[in-house]
Amino acid sequence: MHEMSIALAVVGQVEDAALAAGATAVRTVRLRVGELAGVVPDSLQFCFELACSGTVLEGARLETESVAGRARCAPCGDQWPVGMPPDLCCPACGTPAAELLAGRELLIAGVRWDDPPAPAAAGRVHRPHLEER
């Protein structure tokens, strides 16, 4: 279950960034996960919730965006979705060597957090206008 180590790494990176920015709470973490990354989304979701416990991410929602695997044939230039299990033989010319273009991603695509409260302006006092008196 390597999803727990992934979840811990994501939570650690987001927490570091959030605390450095003075965030009070993280609301959403969006991950881009390639279909060839070897990640089970339900397991990652479960582990993410556990990893968030006791951190500034506690209660944060995990959103995952699946990225389809794509390959390109070097000799003929054809591109195709590789599917799962991946088919890395070119459907146009049958060459087994392929360049994987997408599908192995595992990256943090976005984070939404609450900003710290704005500091009160020092020495700023509201004085009522004549109409307010």
CSV table of C-alpha atoms in Angstrom, one decimal:
chain,number,residue,atom,x,y,z
A,1,MET,CA,0.0,0.0,0.0
A,2,HIS,CA,2.3,2.7,-1.3
A,3,GLU,CA,-0.7,5.1,-1.4
A,4,MET,CA,0.0,6.0,2.3
A,5,SER,CA,3.5,7.1,1.5
A,6,ILE,CA,2.2,9.2,-1.4
A,7,ALA,CA,-0.5,10.7,0.8
A,8,LEU,CA,2.0,11.5,3.5
A,9,ALA,CA,4.3,13.2,1.0
A,10,VAL,CA,1.5,15.2,-0.5
A,11,VAL,CA,0.2,16.3,2.9
A,12,GLY,CA,3.7,17.2,4.0
A,13,GLN,CA,4.4,19.4,0.9
A,14,VAL,CA,1.0,21.1,1.1
A,15,GLU,CA,1.3,21.7,4.8
A,16,ASP,CA,4.8,23.3,4.4
A,17,ALA,CA,3.5,25.6,1.7
A,18,ALA,CA,0.3,26.5,3.6
A,19,LEU,CA,2.1,27.2,6.9
A,20,ALA,CA,4.7,29.3,5.0
A,21,ALA,CA,1.9,31.4,3.5
A,22,GLY,CA,0.2,31.7,6.9
A,23,ALA,CA,-2.9,29.7,5.9
A,24,THR,CA,-5.2,28.8,8.6
A,25,ALA,CA,-6.8,25.8,6.9
A,26,VAL,CA,-6.5,23.9,3.6
A,27,ARG,CA,-9.8,23.2,1.9
A,28,THR,CA,-9.0,21.3,-1.3
A,29,VAL,CA,-6.0,19.5,-2.8
A,30,ARG,CA,-6.2,18.6,-6.4
A,31,LEU,CA,-3.9,15.9,-7.8
A,32,ARG,CA,-3.2,14.9,-11.4
A,33,VAL,CA,-2.7,11.1,-11.4
A,34,GLY,CA,-1.7,9.2,-14.6
A,35,GLU,CA,-3.4,5.9,-15.3
A,36,LEU,CA,0.1,4.3,-15.4
A,37,ALA,CA,1.2,5.7,-12.1
A,38,GLY,CA,0.1,2.6,-10.2
A,39,VAL,CA,-2.1,4.5,-7.8
A,40,VAL,CA,-5.5,3.1,-6.6
A,41,PRO,CA,-7.7,6.2,-6.2
A,42,ASP,CA,-9.9,4.8,-3.4
A,43,SER,CA,-6.8,3.8,-1.4
A,44,LEU,CA,-5.2,7.2,-2.0
A,45,GLN,CA,-8.4,8.9,-0.8
A,46,PHE,CA,-8.6,6.7,2.3
A,47,CYS,CA,-4.9,7.3,3.1
A,48,PHE,CA,-5.2,11.0,2.4
A,49,GLU,CA,-7.9,11.4,5.1
A,50,LEU,CA,-5.7,9.6,7.6
A,51,ALA,CA,-2.6,11.6,6.7
A,52,CYS,CA,-4.4,14.9,7.1
A,53,SER,CA,-5.4,14.1,10.7
A,54,GLY,CA,-3.9,16.7,13.1
A,55,THR,CA,-2.5,18.9,10.4
A,56,VAL,CA,-3.7,22.1,8.8
A,57,LEU,CA,-5.2,19.9,6.1
A,58,GLU,CA,-7.6,18.1,8.5
A,59,GLY,CA,-11.0,18.0,6.8
A,60,ALA,CA,-9.5,18.9,3.4
A,61,ARG,CA,-11.1,17.4,0.3
A,62,LEU,CA,-8.9,15.5,-2.2
A,63,GLU,CA,-9.8,15.8,-5.9
A,64,THR,CA,-8.0,13.6,-8.4
A,65,GLU,CA,-7.8,14.2,-12.1
A,66,SER,CA,-7.0,11.1,-14.1
A,67,VAL,CA,-4.6,11.5,-17.0
A,68,ALA,CA,-4.8,8.9,-19.8
A,69,GLY,CA,-1.7,7.2,-21.0
A,70,ARG,CA,-0.5,8.2,-24.4
A,71,ALA,CA,2.5,7.0,-26.5
A,72,ARG,CA,4.2,8.0,-29.7
A,73,CYS,CA,6.0,5.8,-32.2
A,74,ALA,CA,9.5,7.2,-32.9
A,75,PRO,CA,9.8,5.7,-36.4
A,76,CYS,CA,6.4,6.7,-37.8
A,77,GLY,CA,5.2,9.4,-35.4
A,78,ASP,CA,1.8,7.9,-34.7
A,79,GLN,CA,0.3,8.6,-31.3
A,80,TRP,CA,-2.3,6.5,-29.4
A,81,PRO,CA,-3.9,5.9,-26.1
A,82,VAL,CA,-2.1,3.0,-24.5
A,83,GLY,CA,-4.9,1.8,-22.3
A,84,MET,CA,-4.6,-0.5,-19.3
A,85,PRO,CA,-2.7,-2.8,-19.4
A,86,PRO,CA,-0.6,-0.5,-21.6
A,87,ASP,CA,-0.1,-1.5,-25.2
A,88,LEU,CA,3.3,0.0,-26.2
A,89,CYS,CA,3.3,-1.4,-29.8
A,90,CYS,CA,2.5,1.1,-32.5
A,91,PRO,CA,-0.9,0.3,-33.9
A,92,ALA,CA,0.1,1.9,-37.3
A,93,CYS,CA,3.5,0.2,-38.0
A,94,GLY,CA,3.8,-2.4,-35.2
A,95,THR,CA,7.1,-1.1,-33.8
A,96,PRO,CA,7.4,-2.2,-30.2
A,97,ALA,CA,9.5,0.8,-29.1
A,98,ALA,CA,7.4,3.7,-28.0
A,99,GLU,CA,7.9,7.0,-26.3
A,100,LEU,CA,5.5,7.4,-23.4
A,101,LEU,CA,4.0,10.9,-23.6
A,102,ALA,CA,1.6,10.9,-20.7
A,103,GLY,CA,0.1,8.7,-18.0
A,104,ARG,CA,2.8,8.4,-15.4
A,105,GLU,CA,2.1,11.8,-13.7
A,106,LEU,CA,1.5,12.1,-10.0
A,107,LEU,CA,1.6,15.8,-9.1
A,108,ILE,CA,-0.1,18.4,-7.1
A,109,ALA,CA,-2.1,20.5,-9.6
A,110,GLY,CA,-3.7,22.9,-7.1
A,111,VAL,CA,-4.4,23.8,-3.5
A,112,ARG,CA,-7.1,26.0,-2.0
A,113,TRP,CA,-6.6,27.3,1.5
A,114,ASP,CA,-7.9,30.0,3.8
A,115,ASP,CA,-5.7,33.0,4.0
A,116,PRO,CA,-4.7,34.4,7.3
A,117,PRO,CA,-7.0,37.2,8.6
A,118,ALA,CA,-5.9,40.6,7.5
A,119,PRO,CA,-4.0,42.5,10.1
A,120,ALA,CA,-5.8,45.4,11.7
A,121,ALA,CA,-4.5,48.7,10.6
A,122,ALA,CA,-2.5,50.1,13.4
A,123,GLY,CA,-3.8,53.3,14.8
A,124,ARG,CA,-6.8,53.2,12.5
A,125,VAL,CA,-9.9,54.3,14.2
A,126,HIS,CA,-13.3,54.7,12.7
A,127,ARG,CA,-14.6,58.2,13.3
A,128,PRO,CA,-18.3,58.6,12.5
A,129,HIS,CA,-19.2,61.1,9.9
A,130,LEU,CA,-21.6,63.8,10.8
A,131,GLU,CA,-24.4,61.9,9.1
A,132,GLU,CA,-23.8,58.9,11.3
A,133,ARG,CA,-24.1,60.8,14.6
